[in-house]
Short mmCIF file of C-alpha atoms in Angstrom, two decimals:
data_model
loop_
_atom_site.label_atom_id
_atom_site.label_comp_id
_atom_site.label_asym_id
_atom_site.label_seq_id
_atom_site.Cartn_x
_atom_site.Cartn_y
_atom_site.Cartn_z
CA MET R 15 49.95 -49.92 4.14
CA SER R 16 51.21 -53.47 3.84
CA GLN R 17 51.35 -55.19 0.47
CA HIS R 18 48.61 -57.56 1.61
CA GLN R 19 46.25 -54.75 2.63
CA THR R 20 46.98 -52.81 -0.59
CA SER R 21 46.10 -55.92 -2.55
CA LEU R 22 42.91 -56.43 -0.52
CA ARG R 23 41.80 -52.85 -1.13
CA THR R 24 42.39 -53.21 -4.89
CA HIS R 25 40.55 -56.53 -4.84
CA PHE R 26 37.60 -55.00 -2.96
CA TYR R 27 37.29 -52.13 -5.42
CA ALA R 28 37.39 -54.61 -8.33
CA LEU R 29 34.58 -56.62 -6.74
CA ALA R 30 32.56 -53.40 -6.38
CA ASP R 31 33.00 -52.74 -10.09
CA LEU R 32 31.90 -56.30 -10.85
CA ALA R 33 28.81 -55.96 -8.64
CA LYS R 34 27.79 -52.83 -10.55
CA TYR R 35 28.24 -54.69 -13.84
CA GLN R 36 25.96 -57.48 -12.55
CA LEU R 37 23.05 -55.15 -11.79
CA GLN R 38 19.78 -55.29 -13.67
CA ALA R 39 17.21 -52.51 -14.13
CA ASP R 40 16.23 -50.66 -10.91
CA GLU R 41 18.65 -52.67 -8.79
CA GLY R 42 21.31 -51.31 -6.46
CA PHE R 43 23.86 -52.81 -4.06
CA THR R 44 26.04 -52.17 -1.05
CA LEU R 45 29.21 -54.04 -0.11
CA TRP R 46 30.64 -54.12 3.42
CA LEU R 47 34.07 -55.60 4.07
CA GLU R 48 35.62 -56.52 7.42
CA GLY R 49 39.14 -57.91 7.42
CA GLU R 50 42.19 -58.37 9.59
CA THR R 51 45.68 -59.79 9.70
CA SER R 52 46.21 -60.49 13.39
CA ASP R 53 48.80 -62.25 15.50
CA PHE R 54 47.24 -63.92 18.54
CA ILE R 55 49.63 -64.96 21.32
CA ARG R 56 48.33 -66.77 24.38
CA PHE R 57 50.31 -66.67 27.65
CA ASN R 58 50.33 -68.96 30.66
CA HIS R 59 52.75 -68.84 33.62
CA GLY R 60 54.26 -65.76 32.00
CA LEU R 61 55.38 -67.74 28.95
CA VAL R 62 54.03 -68.23 25.45
CA ARG R 63 51.64 -71.16 25.42
CA GLN R 64 50.18 -70.80 21.92
CA ALA R 65 50.77 -68.47 18.97
CA GLY R 66 49.06 -68.13 15.63
CA GLN R 67 48.00 -65.72 12.92
CA VAL R 68 44.58 -65.06 11.42
CA ALA R 69 44.24 -63.44 7.99
CA GLN R 70 40.59 -63.19 6.96
CA ALA R 71 38.14 -60.98 5.10
CA TYR R 72 34.34 -61.18 5.03
CA LEU R 73 32.16 -59.42 2.46
CA THR R 74 28.48 -58.68 3.09
CA VAL R 75 26.61 -58.28 -0.22
CA ARG R 76 23.25 -56.47 -0.15
CA LEU R 77 21.03 -56.35 -3.25
CA VAL R 78 18.44 -53.56 -3.29
CA ASN R 79 15.39 -52.86 -5.42
CA GLY R 80 13.29 -49.94 -4.23
CA GLN R 81 12.56 -50.56 -0.55
CA LYS R 82 13.27 -54.27 -0.86
CA HIS R 83 16.69 -55.58 0.16
CA ILE R 84 18.39 -58.82 1.04
CA SER R 85 21.99 -59.65 1.95
CA GLN R 86 24.46 -62.48 2.30
CA LYS R 87 27.94 -62.69 3.85
CA ILE R 88 30.74 -64.51 2.04
CA VAL R 89 34.35 -65.31 2.89
CA LEU R 90 36.87 -63.79 0.50
CA SER R 91 39.79 -65.84 -0.75
CA GLY R 92 41.56 -62.84 -2.25
CA ASN R 93 41.87 -64.38 -5.70
CA ALA R 94 39.82 -64.66 -8.91
CA THR R 95 37.39 -67.22 -7.45
CA ASP R 96 35.78 -64.39 -5.47
CA GLU R 97 34.43 -62.91 -8.72
CA ALA R 98 32.50 -66.08 -9.55
CA THR R 99 31.29 -66.34 -5.95
CA LEU R 100 30.04 -62.75 -5.99
CA ALA R 101 28.26 -63.24 -9.32
CA GLY R 102 26.57 -66.38 -8.00
CA VAL R 103 25.52 -64.66 -4.78
CA MET R 104 23.93 -61.78 -6.67
CA THR R 105 21.96 -64.23 -8.79
CA ASP R 106 20.75 -66.04 -5.66
CA LEU R 107 19.85 -62.77 -3.93
CA ARG R 108 17.90 -61.61 -7.01
CA GLU R 109 15.78 -64.76 -6.95
CA ALA R 110 15.13 -64.44 -3.21
CA LEU R 111 14.39 -60.71 -3.39
CA ALA R 112 11.11 -61.45 -5.17
CA ASP R 113 9.78 -62.99 -1.95
CA VAL R 114 10.91 -60.14 0.34
CA GLU R 115 8.51 -57.55 1.73
CA GLU R 116 9.29 -53.86 1.33
CA ASP R 117 11.20 -52.35 4.26
CA PRO R 118 9.68 -48.93 5.02
CA HIS R 119 12.63 -47.95 7.23
CA LEU R 120 15.40 -48.72 4.76
CA LEU R 121 17.59 -45.66 4.21
CA LEU R 122 20.81 -45.85 2.18
CA SER R 123 23.18 -43.02 1.40
CA ALA R 124 22.67 -41.63 -2.09
CA GLN R 125 25.28 -38.89 -1.74
CA VAL R 126 28.70 -40.10 -2.84
CA GLN R 127 31.28 -39.47 -0.08
CA SER R 128 34.34 -41.56 -0.84
CA THR R 129 37.09 -41.64 1.79
CA GLU R 130 40.35 -43.41 2.55
CA ALA R 131 42.02 -43.42 5.95
CA VAL R 132 45.14 -45.52 6.37
CA THR R 133 47.04 -45.06 9.63
CA ALA R 134 50.70 -45.95 9.37
CA ASN R 135 51.56 -49.08 11.35
CA GLN R 136 53.65 -47.88 14.31
CA LEU R 137 53.89 -51.29 16.00
CA PRO R 138 57.04 -53.37 16.34
CA PRO R 139 57.01 -57.03 15.26
CA ALA R 140 54.86 -59.24 17.49
CA GLU R 141 57.97 -61.17 18.52
CA GLU R 142 59.43 -58.00 20.04
CA MET R 143 56.23 -57.30 21.98
CA VAL R 144 56.16 -60.87 23.27
CA ALA R 145 59.77 -60.58 24.45
CA ASP R 146 58.92 -57.40 26.38
CA ILE R 147 55.99 -59.14 28.09
CA THR R 148 57.79 -62.36 29.02
CA GLU R 149 60.76 -60.41 30.38
CA ALA R 150 58.50 -58.26 32.58
CA ALA R 151 56.44 -61.28 33.70
CA ALA R 152 59.39 -63.49 34.67
CA GLY R 153 58.48 -65.56 37.73
CA LEU R 154 54.80 -64.52 37.63
CA ASP R 155 51.74 -66.58 36.75
CA LEU R 156 50.58 -64.20 34.03
CA VAL R 157 47.82 -65.48 31.78
CA GLY R 158 46.28 -63.63 28.84
CA ILE R 159 46.05 -63.02 25.12
CA LEU R 160 47.89 -60.46 23.00
CA ALA R 161 46.18 -59.56 19.71
CA VAL R 162 48.08 -57.31 17.31
CA GLY R 163 47.88 -56.27 13.70
CA PRO R 164 45.87 -54.25 11.17
CA VAL R 165 42.07 -54.31 10.93
CA VAL R 166 40.42 -53.01 7.74
CA TYR R 167 36.90 -51.92 6.77
CA GLY R 168 35.51 -51.16 3.33
CA PHE R 169 32.24 -49.89 1.89
CA ALA R 170 31.05 -49.57 -1.72
CA ASN R 171 27.72 -48.96 -3.44
CA HIS R 172 26.22 -48.67 -6.91
CA HIS R 173 26.47 -44.86 -6.82
CA GLY R 174 30.25 -45.19 -6.99
CA GLN R 175 31.02 -44.44 -3.34
CA ARG R 176 34.17 -46.13 -2.04
CA ASN R 177 35.38 -46.05 1.58
CA TRP R 178 38.44 -47.72 3.07
CA GLN R 179 39.97 -47.65 6.55
CA GLU R 180 42.98 -49.45 7.93
CA THR R 181 44.24 -49.16 11.50
CA ALA R 182 46.93 -51.20 13.21
CA SER R 183 46.46 -51.68 16.94
CA TRP R 184 47.20 -54.06 19.81
CA ASN R 185 45.14 -55.39 22.70
CA PHE R 186 46.61 -57.26 25.67
CA ASP R 187 43.95 -58.82 27.95
CA TRP R 188 45.70 -60.39 30.94
CA SER R 189 45.64 -61.40 34.61
CA LEU R 190 48.13 -62.22 37.35
CA TYR R 191 46.97 -65.29 39.24
CA SER R 192 47.58 -65.26 42.99
CA HIS R 193 45.89 -68.23 44.67
CA GLY R 194 42.47 -69.88 44.99
CA ASP R 195 40.00 -67.58 43.23
CA LYS R 196 42.24 -64.51 43.63
CA ALA R 197 43.86 -62.70 40.71
CA VAL R 198 44.62 -59.21 39.43
CA LYS R 199 42.89 -58.41 36.11
CA ARG R 200 44.24 -55.83 33.66
CA GLY R 201 43.72 -54.82 30.05
CA SER R 202 45.85 -52.62 27.83
CA ALA R 203 45.47 -51.45 24.24
CA GLY R 204 46.67 -48.80 21.86
CA PHE R 205 48.12 -47.76 18.52
CA VAL R 206 51.74 -47.57 19.67
CA TRP R 207 53.74 -49.94 21.86
CA ASP R 208 55.51 -48.70 24.98
CA LYS R 209 57.47 -51.50 26.65
CA HIS R 210 58.18 -49.32 29.67
CA ALA R 211 54.46 -48.74 30.24
CA ILE R 212 53.74 -52.48 29.98
CA ARG R 213 56.50 -53.25 32.46
CA ALA R 214 55.10 -50.62 34.86
CA GLU R 215 51.62 -52.13 34.58
CA ILE R 216 52.88 -55.62 35.30
CA GLU R 217 54.91 -54.35 38.27
CA ALA R 218 51.82 -52.58 39.66
CA ALA R 219 49.80 -55.77 39.24
CA ARG R 220 52.60 -57.73 40.95
CA ALA R 221 52.28 -55.45 44.01
CA GLN R 222 48.49 -55.89 44.12
CA ALA R 223 48.80 -59.66 43.71
CA ALA R 224 51.05 -59.75 46.78
CA LEU R 225 48.36 -57.94 48.79
CA LEU R 226 45.84 -60.63 47.84
CA GLY R 227 47.75 -63.01 50.10
CA GLN R 228 46.55 -61.14 53.20
CA ALA R 229 43.44 -62.19 55.12
CA PRO R 230 40.39 -60.88 53.24
CA LYS R 231 37.91 -58.45 54.80
CA SER R 232 34.15 -59.05 54.71
CA LEU R 233 31.87 -56.04 54.73
CA THR R 234 28.30 -55.75 55.91
CA PRO R 235 25.75 -54.32 53.46
CA GLY R 236 25.66 -50.55 53.46
CA ALA R 237 26.97 -47.44 51.72
CA TYR R 238 30.74 -46.93 51.43
CA ARG R 239 33.10 -44.44 49.86
CA ALA R 240 34.52 -46.05 46.76
CA TYR R 241 37.01 -45.51 43.98
CA LEU R 242 36.19 -47.13 40.61
CA THR R 243 39.15 -47.74 38.33
CA PRO R 244 38.60 -46.99 34.61
CA ALA R 245 38.03 -50.74 34.06
CA ALA R 246 35.34 -50.85 36.78
CA LEU R 247 33.72 -47.67 35.49
CA GLY R 248 33.86 -49.23 32.02
CA GLU R 249 31.55 -52.03 33.14
CA ILE R 250 28.99 -49.46 34.26
CA ILE R 251 29.39 -47.45 31.06
CA SER R 252 28.88 -50.63 29.02
CA MET R 253 25.47 -51.03 30.66
CA LEU R 254 24.69 -47.34 30.11
CA ASN R 255 25.67 -47.76 26.46
CA TRP R 256 23.15 -50.61 26.10
CA GLY R 257 20.34 -48.50 24.68
CA GLY R 258 21.15 -45.45 26.81
CA PHE R 259 22.08 -43.14 23.95
CA SER R 260 19.91 -44.75 21.27
CA GLU R 261 17.41 -42.33 19.74
CA LYS R 262 15.10 -45.28 19.07
CA SER R 263 15.27 -46.37 22.72
CA MET R 264 14.60 -42.84 23.89
CA ARG R 265 11.55 -42.47 21.67
CA THR R 266 10.17 -45.85 22.76
CA LYS R 267 10.91 -45.12 26.46
CA ARG R 268 13.32 -48.02 26.87
CA SER R 269 16.44 -45.98 27.56
CA PRO R 270 17.82 -46.08 31.13
CA LEU R 271 18.32 -42.33 30.75
CA LEU R 272 14.62 -41.47 30.75
CA LYS R 273 15.16 -39.22 33.77
CA LEU R 274 17.74 -37.22 31.82
CA GLN R 275 15.17 -36.81 29.04
CA GLY R 276 12.79 -35.51 31.70
CA GLY R 277 15.20 -32.80 32.82
CA ALA R 278 17.28 -34.57 35.49
CA SER R 279 21.06 -34.40 35.21
CA PHE R 280 24.26 -36.18 36.14
CA SER R 281 27.03 -34.38 38.01
CA ASP R 282 28.39 -31.41 36.09
CA LEU R 283 31.71 -33.31 36.13
CA VAL R 284 30.27 -35.71 33.54
CA SER R 285 30.80 -35.03 29.83
CA MET R 286 30.48 -37.93 27.38
CA ARG R 287 30.68 -38.24 23.63
CA GLU R 288 31.01 -40.62 20.73
CA ASP R 289 34.61 -39.93 19.72
CA THR R 290 34.90 -41.63 16.34
CA VAL R 291 38.14 -39.87 15.43
CA GLY R 292 39.83 -41.20 18.58
CA GLY R 293 38.70 -44.82 18.41
CA LEU R 294 39.24 -47.98 16.42
CA ALA R 295 35.79 -48.25 14.83
CA PRO R 296 35.24 -47.37 11.13
CA ARG R 297 34.36 -43.79 10.29
CA PHE R 298 31.60 -44.92 7.96
CA GLN R 299 28.82 -47.43 8.38
CA GLN R 300 27.05 -50.17 6.47
CA GLU R 301 24.44 -47.91 4.86
CA GLY R 302 27.17 -45.66 3.48
CA PHE R 303 26.79 -42.67 5.80
CA ILE R 304 29.92 -40.94 7.12
CA LYS R 305 30.24 -40.57 10.89
CA PRO R 306 31.08 -37.13 12.33
CA ASP R 307 34.35 -36.90 14.28
CA HIS R 308 32.41 -36.37 17.53
CA VAL R 309 28.82 -36.58 18.75
CA ALA R 310 28.23 -34.83 22.08
CA LEU R 311 26.00 -37.02 24.28
CA ILE R 312 26.22 -35.48 27.75
CA ASP R 313 27.74 -32.07 28.47
CA HIS R 314 28.41 -31.17 32.11
CA GLY R 315 25.72 -33.56 33.26
CA LYS R 316 23.04 -32.56 30.76
CA LEU R 317 21.76 -34.81 27.98
CA THR R 318 22.73 -33.06 24.75
CA GLY R 319 22.54 -35.67 22.01
CA SER R 320 21.75 -39.19 20.92
CA LEU R 321 22.94 -41.71 18.35
CA ILE R 322 20.64 -41.84 15.33
CA SER R 323 20.90 -44.67 12.80
CA PRO R 324 19.56 -44.37 9.25
CA ARG R 325 16.60 -46.63 10.14
CA THR R 326 15.58 -44.42 13.06
CA ALA R 327 16.09 -41.33 10.91
CA ARG R 328 13.73 -42.78 8.29
CA GLU R 329 11.15 -43.99 10.83
CA TYR R 330 10.86 -40.66 12.66
CA ASN R 331 11.70 -38.38 9.72
CA ILE R 332 14.66 -36.83 11.49
CA ALA R 333 18.31 -36.27 10.54
CA GLY R 334 20.65 -39.16 11.29
CA ASN R 335 24.22 -38.84 12.52
CA GLY R 336 25.88 -41.94 11.09
CA ALA R 337 25.22 -44.27 14.01
CA ASP R 338 25.39 -48.00 13.45
CA GLY R 339 22.21 -50.07 13.61
CA SER R 340 22.70 -50.77 17.33
CA GLU R 341 22.81 -47.02 18.10
CA ALA R 342 25.50 -47.74 20.71
CA ALA R 343 28.67 -45.69 21.03
CA ALA R 344 31.51 -47.57 19.32
CA SER R 345 34.25 -45.13 20.37
CA PHE R 346 33.00 -43.89 23.72
CA SER R 347 34.89 -41.13 25.50
CA MET R 348 34.39 -39.53 28.91
CA LEU R 349 36.36 -36.44 29.85
CA GLY R 350 38.66 -36.62 32.85
CA GLY R 351 38.53 -34.41 35.93
CA GLU R 352 41.04 -32.82 38.30
CA LEU R 353 42.08 -35.69 40.62
CA PRO R 354 45.63 -36.89 39.87
CA GLN R 355 45.82 -40.66 39.64
CA SER R 356 48.70 -40.61 42.10
CA GLN R 357 46.42 -39.11 44.78
CA VAL R 358 43.51 -41.55 44.43
CA LEU R 359 44.13 -43.51 47.65
CA GLU R 360 44.69 -40.33 49.66
CA ALA R 361 41.47 -38.83 48.31
CA LEU R 362 39.57 -42.05 48.99
CA GLY R 363 40.71 -42.08 52.62
CA THR R 364 38.73 -45.03 53.96
CA GLY R 365 36.59 -47.11 51.63
CA LEU R 366 36.55 -49.46 48.66
CA TYR R 367 39.15 -49.63 45.88
CA VAL R 368 37.17 -51.38 43.11
CA SER R 369 39.39 -52.73 40.34
CA ASN R 370 36.74 -54.63 38.39
CA LEU R 371 33.03 -55.40 38.32
CA TRP R 372 31.15 -58.18 36.55
CA TYR R 373 27.76 -59.90 36.19
CA LEU R 374 26.11 -56.49 35.77
CA ASN R 375 22.46 -56.12 34.81
CA TYR R 376 19.64 -53.71 35.35
CA SER R 377 17.62 -54.22 38.52
CA ASP R 378 15.30 -51.37 37.40
CA ARG R 379 16.07 -50.18 33.86
CA ALA R 380 13.58 -47.33 33.84
CA ALA R 381 15.16 -45.93 37.00
CA GLY R 382 18.70 -46.52 35.75
CA ARG R 383 19.38 -48.94 38.64
CA LEU R 384 22.19 -51.45 38.22
CA THR R 385 23.35 -54.47 40.16
CA GLY R 386 26.55 -56.48 39.87
CA MET R 387 29.47 -58.06 41.71
CA THR R 388 32.93 -56.89 42.67
CA ARG R 389 35.67 -58.86 40.94
CA PHE R 390 39.45 -59.24 40.86
CA ALA R 391 41.67 -57.43 43.33
CA CYS R 392 39.21 -55.18 45.13
CA PHE R 393 40.64 -53.78 48.39
CA TRP R 394 39.66 -52.15 51.66
CA VAL R 395 41.51 -48.87 52.17
CA GLU R 396 42.01 -47.08 55.49
CA ASN R 397 43.51 -43.61 55.79
CA GLY R 398 44.80 -43.78 52.24
CA GLU R 399 46.51 -47.18 52.60
CA ILE R 400 45.39 -50.55 51.24
CA VAL R 401 44.97 -52.82 54.27
CA ALA R 402 43.14 -55.95 53.00
CA PRO R 403 41.58 -57.60 49.95
CA LEU R 404 37.78 -57.68 49.94
CA ASN R 405 35.58 -60.71 49.77
CA VAL R 406 33.14 -60.53 46.86
CA MET R 407 30.20 -58.19 47.39
CA ARG R 408 27.09 -57.29 45.38
CA PHE R 409 26.29 -53.63 44.69
CA ASP R 410 22.92 -52.17 43.70
CA ASP R 411 22.86 -48.48 42.88
CA THR R 412 21.61 -46.06 40.26
CA LEU R 413 23.39 -44.29 37.44
CA PHE R 414 21.99 -41.05 38.83
CA ARG R 415 23.82 -41.55 42.12
CA MET R 416 27.07 -43.05 40.78
CA LEU R 417 27.39 -40.45 38.00
CA GLY R 418 25.33 -37.82 39.79
CA SER R 419 24.85 -36.94 43.43
CA GLU R 420 27.59 -39.30 44.73
CA LEU R 421 30.29 -38.54 42.15
CA GLU R 422 32.99 -36.60 43.99
CA ALA R 423 35.83 -36.50 41.47
CA LEU R 424 37.23 -37.91 38.23
CA THR R 425 40.89 -38.59 37.60
CA GLN R 426 42.88 -36.29 35.35
CA GLU R 427 44.25 -39.27 33.47
CA THR R 428 42.06 -41.38 31.19
CA THR R 429 42.68 -44.95 30.06
CA PHE R 430 42.04 -46.32 26.58
CA LEU R 431 40.15 -49.63 26.88
CA ALA R 432 39.57 -51.75 23.79
CA ASP R 433 37.05 -54.57 23.63
CA ALA R 434 39.07 -57.80 23.68
CA GLY R 435 36.31 -59.70 21.86
CA SER R 436 37.49 -61.65 18.81
CA TYR R 437 34.56 -63.95 18.08
CA GLY R 438 34.33 -63.92 14.29
CA GLY R 439 36.81 -61.05 14.13
CA ARG R 440 38.57 -58.52 16.35
CA SER R 441 36.15 -56.04 17.88
CA SER R 442 36.69 -52.35 17.13
CA ALA R 443 34.70 -51.07 20.12
CA SER R 444 36.64 -48.92 22.59
CA MET R 445 36.23 -46.60 25.55
CA ASN R 446 38.46 -43.86 26.92
CA LEU R 447 37.66 -43.36 30.60
CA PRO R 448 38.91 -41.76 33.81
CA GLY R 449 38.66 -43.31 37.27
CA ALA R 450 35.75 -42.17 39.48
CA LEU R 451 35.71 -41.35 43.20
CA LEU R 452 32.26 -41.84 44.76
CA ARG R 453 31.03 -40.53 48.11
CA GLU R 454 28.84 -43.63 48.37
CA LEU R 455 28.38 -46.96 46.65
CA LYS R 456 25.60 -49.17 47.98
CA LEU R 457 26.54 -52.77 48.77
CA VAL R 458 23.56 -55.05 49.36
CA LEU R 459 24.97 -58.58 49.82
#
């Protein structure tokens, strides 16, 4: 742990002690800290265009009295002024709490489960990572953003529970521009840095960018064999994860997996889980509950579980499983299959190689039907060889076909994909996915 993060943890625990000292009769509190020390490096034309560092920490203070609660987020300075700020915030919250209605679904952990998880930083200095990228991208129009550094989370409450997690990771979201509206889009992330793997990725993208210079092929609407890269499959999974595994959504019949609840199934190739131990997200949540290492969601095509937040647990009088308030998987994982990545084109034969999708939305949520557009370096393949880039097409198909009747194979290899979002702070959401070979994907425009 760096000196800065050690200091922040000590500071956070001291603020928790102060919050407890500030309490009056029948009051309680929770504290939630999100912090990071991140280098952000922006690339253009394969060179560094802009570099900077963000060191920030936000503290969400919640004051509780019975079933009443109210919260406020403050920015921490890391010095003694935070103590006065916290004391003032608690006074303000106490005054406002008198006007707050009771929340019948509020459920906070009352069982003290203190934890600390600090993963040793295995990353080289950002300057070394930048040098590896610029060397591999020499002569290419590579654009993107590299984010690297530790992200920390902390929780504390009036019962004395203390939780702390620190993980250092990197996320490189980048593209190789070809011409016009043509580019190859890639994303890489992880806990360790492998310059040889980055070079290989950039070389593979260079080869695809060269193919984009060929005359594009336009397809007529219809059903085609298709291979979805992990990034393309990730777009579909992101839609599935939008209420799909939420216990609340299932009970209110808003989940796109209603058919699975009714006894339907995906292909027996499909096994999915919330893999907290393998992701970036914190292993505890804002109400103080500890997340299990894994939550099985779909096992060999069958719905086996859901994500249950404390609010849903309280509302339906069921056991929760540490899910966040959104009840979306934060560390999603899908098991791979038996198709070697090196044999994808051969197995595809003739059809679509779909690198990326975008503009996805539900065309019929209850039926699990999605629509969206192909994007970035999608190709037409004949007899196992890429022959032409594809003009943009719209697909419209159901989860139950893409992950069910039309799923032919999954790749052995899986790819770790981290959310590149950094609005307000670096996202900790991630997915670990294989590629998917489909017998049919329906194109409609």
